[in-house]
């Protein structure tokens, strides 16, 4: 969303000057194109930035890190041929995890998820962080796959967050989504094991 200003050396922007001096090439190859776009730098224009979108992304990032109800605003300061954008961010105090509830053991799958609870990376008192919730889903997915649920996916897990309990605390409830593929509910195990005592790696040719 945010673009880096044109490279400045001392008080000049030499790569921007090179770009502006070279005539626009007729095709996207050749020495002229290489000099204009590989050595030179096209101008970074303020009009190409969606400042409202950037501002919303700042607030969204803070929400994902547990700074709910944060605010952000921006002002544009123009000076000759340049402009600066100043963001003023007011983060609220972060929310913390109060309690984490795993699904009840009412099926083989939910029982397996429940067994993984002892290895959870989410602890009461930790700051709420959306990336940690994603990591927890990935951890449970690995646990399930190690226990035979080969067709499970972390996307089949979701967290419900309740921030109405007060004192900037959040109760998290882990749920298994409804209507996931039936094959995802089934743990697989080894059946028969065949041992070929005359097998030789010397003559083995993989498919």
C-alpha positions as semicolon CSV with decimal commas, in nm:
position;residue;x (nm);y (nm);z (nm)
1;X;0,000;0,000;0,000
2;X;0,282;0,241;0,085
3;X;0,541;0,333;-0,174
4;X;0,898;0,436;-0,104
5;X;0,992;0,790;-0,218
6;X;1,230;0,829;-0,508
7;X;1,593;0,771;-0,412
8;X;1,764;1,089;-0,295
9;X;2,139;1,151;-0,309
10;X;2,245;1,463;-0,123
11;X;1,981;1,716;-0,234
12;X;1,913;1,556;-0,573
13;X;1,717;1,260;-0,710
14;X;1,948;1,144;-0,990
15;X;1,758;0,829;-1,088
16;X;1,435;1,024;-1,125
17;X;1,620;1,276;-1,343
18;X;1,750;0,994;-1,565
19;X;1,397;0,860;-1,606
20;X;1,262;1,203;-1,701
21;X;1,546;1,278;-1,945
22;X;1,516;0,959;-2,149
23;X;1,249;0,962;-2,416
24;X;0,969;0,707;-2,377
25;X;1,070;0,390;-2,568
26;X;0,845;0,232;-2,828
27;X;0,876;-0,116;-2,679
28;X;0,958;-0,276;-2,345
29;X;1,311;-0,377;-2,436
30;X;1,629;-0,227;-2,575
31;X;1,885;0,013;-2,434
32;X;1,644;0,308;-2,402
33;X;1,392;0,108;-2,201
34;X;1,670;-0,037;-1,985
35;X;1,814;0,307;-1,904
36;X;1,474;0,469;-1,842
37;X;1,323;0,196;-1,624
38;X;1,614;-0,010;-1,490
39;X;1,858;0,269;-1,409
40;X;1,605;0,547;-1,386
41;X;1,316;0,559;-1,140
42;X;0,961;0,655;-1,241
43;X;0,820;0,933;-1,021
44;X;0,636;0,824;-0,709
45;X;0,318;1,033;-0,720
46;X;0,095;1,113;-0,428
47;X;-0,207;1,079;-0,655
48;X;-0,123;0,710;-0,701
49;X;-0,165;0,643;-0,329
50;X;-0,501;0,554;-0,181
51;X;-0,454;0,731;0,151
52;X;-0,795;0,627;0,283
53;X;-0,709;0,264;0,216
54;X;-0,370;0,300;0,383
55;X;-0,530;0,466;0,685
56;X;-0,787;0,186;0,711
57;X;-0,507;-0,071;0,687
58;X;-0,329;0,094;0,981
59;X;-0,642;0,062;1,197
60;X;-0,698;-0,295;1,080
61;X;-0,341;-0,390;1,170
62;X;-0,389;-0,248;1,520
63;X;-0,718;-0,439;1,558
64;X;-0,543;-0,761;1,459
65;X;-0,283;-0,697;1,730
66;X;-0,546;-0,646;1,998
67;X;-0,556;-0,265;2,001
68;X;-0,931;-0,247;1,948
69;X;-1,106;0,086;1,890
70;X;-0,780;0,244;1,774
71;X;-0,796;0,557;1,561
72;X;-0,578;0,689;1,282
73;X;-0,587;1,005;1,075
74;X;-0,354;1,169;0,826
75;X;-0,259;1,508;0,691
76;X;-0,082;1,597;0,369
77;X;0,189;1,862;0,365
78;X;0,288;1,992;0,022
79;X;0,612;2,173;-0,051
80;X;0,705;2,274;-0,406
81;X;0,711;1,951;-0,606
82;X;0,706;1,715;-0,307
83;X;0,450;1,612;-0,050
84;X;0,463;1,438;0,285
85;X;0,190;1,234;0,450
86;X;0,179;1,234;0,828
87;X;-0,025;0,969;1,009
88;X;-0,138;1,027;1,366
89;X;-0,225;0,698;1,535
90;X;-0,405;0,668;1,867
91;X;-0,391;0,303;1,980
92;X;-0,611;0,198;2,267
93;X;-0,474;-0,024;2,545
94;X;-0,435;-0,379;2,413
95;X;-0,678;-0,655;2,501
96;X;-0,559;-0,975;2,667
97;X;-0,677;-1,334;2,654
98;X;-0,889;-1,417;2,956
99;X;-0,994;-1,774;2,884
100;X;-0,958;-2,025;2,601
101;X;-1,220;-2,295;2,556
102;X;-1,169;-2,599;2,334
103;X;-1,463;-2,791;2,180
104;X;-1,635;-3,059;2,384
105;X;-1,530;-3,418;2,317
106;X;-1,855;-3,519;2,147
107;X;-1,690;-3,685;1,846
108;X;-1,359;-3,852;1,761
109;X;-1,239;-3,538;1,585
110;X;-1,336;-3,297;1,861
111;X;-1,185;-3,534;2,118
112;X;-0,858;-3,530;1,925
113;X;-0,866;-3,149;1,914
114;X;-0,937;-3,144;2,286
115;X;-0,635;-3,365;2,352
116;X;-0,413;-3,110;2,181
117;X;-0,518;-2,843;2,432
118;X;-0,228;-2,917;2,666
119;X;0,014;-2,799;2,397
120;X;-0,166;-2,476;2,313
121;X;0,044;-2,166;2,248
122;X;-0,237;-1,937;2,368
123;X;-0,217;-1,856;2,737
124;X;-0,443;-1,647;2,965
125;X;-0,289;-1,304;3,009
126;X;-0,124;-1,302;2,666
127;X;-0,206;-1,011;2,435
128;X;-0,468;-1,086;2,174
129;X;-0,293;-1,129;1,840
130;X;-0,463;-1,258;1,525
131;X;-0,136;-1,405;1,396
132;X;-0,113;-1,619;1,711
133;X;-0,463;-1,754;1,648
134;X;-0,352;-1,854;1,299
135;X;-0,041;-2,021;1,445
136;X;-0,260;-2,210;1,692
137;X;-0,479;-2,341;1,411
138;X;-0,167;-2,456;1,226
139;X;-0,038;-2,627;1,542
140;X;-0,365;-2,817;1,590
141;X;-0,366;-2,914;1,223
142;X;-0,016;-3,063;1,258
143;X;-0,126;-3,248;1,572
144;X;-0,427;-3,395;1,395
145;X;-0,225;-3,501;1,092
146;X;0,022;-3,674;1,321
147;X;-0,275;-3,866;1,461
148;X;-0,413;-3,981;1,127
149;X;-0,639;-3,694;1,021
150;X;-0,458;-3,655;0,691
151;X;-0,736;-3,465;0,516
152;X;-0,794;-3,207;0,786
153;X;-0,717;-2,840;0,723
154;X;-0,653;-2,546;0,960
155;X;-0,928;-2,363;0,770
156;X;-1,179;-2,597;0,935
157;X;-1,108;-2,433;1,272
158;X;-1,235;-2,095;1,383
159;X;-1,220;-1,882;1,696
160;X;-1,509;-1,690;1,842
161;X;-1,396;-1,389;2,046
162;X;-1,607;-1,234;2,320
163;X;-1,482;-0,893;2,429
164;X;-1,795;-0,800;2,626
165;X;-1,668;-0,939;2,958
166;X;-1,498;-0,609;3,039
167;X;-1,158;-0,503;3,168
168;X;-1,013;-0,529;2,815
169;X;-1,024;-0,908;2,832
170;X;-1,131;-1,157;2,565
171;X;-1,274;-1,505;2,598
172;X;-1,181;-1,727;2,303
173;X;-1,384;-2,031;2,199
174;X;-1,234;-2,271;1,947
175;X;-1,485;-2,435;1,716
176;X;-1,476;-2,691;1,438
177;X;-1,671;-2,557;1,143
178;X;-1,990;-2,727;1,039
179;X;-2,023;-2,923;0,714
180;X;-1,654;-2,992;0,667
181;X;-1,580;-3,281;0,424
182;X;-1,656;-3,622;0,576
183;X;-1,310;-3,745;0,485
184;X;-1,169;-3,481;0,723
185;X;-1,347;-3,639;1,021
186;X;-1,189;-3,979;0,970
187;X;-0,854;-4,075;1,126
188;X;-0,646;-4,308;0,912
189;X;-0,420;-4,581;1,046
190;X;-0,177;-4,836;0,909
191;X;-0,336;-5,157;0,784
192;X;-0,102;-5,420;0,651
193;X;0,274;-5,392;0,626
194;X;0,451;-5,593;0,358
195;X;0,822;-5,672;0,385
196;X;1,012;-5,782;0,072
197;X;1,323;-5,961;0,190
198;X;1,469;-5,979;-0,161
199;X;1,445;-5,605;-0,227
200;X;1,764;-5,439;-0,348
201;X;1,830;-5,068;-0,382
202;X;2,084;-5,145;-0,648
203;X;1,811;-5,253;-0,894
204;X;1,543;-5,011;-0,772
205;X;1,407;-4,768;-1,029
206;X;1,150;-4,518;-0,895
207;X;0,843;-4,444;-1,102
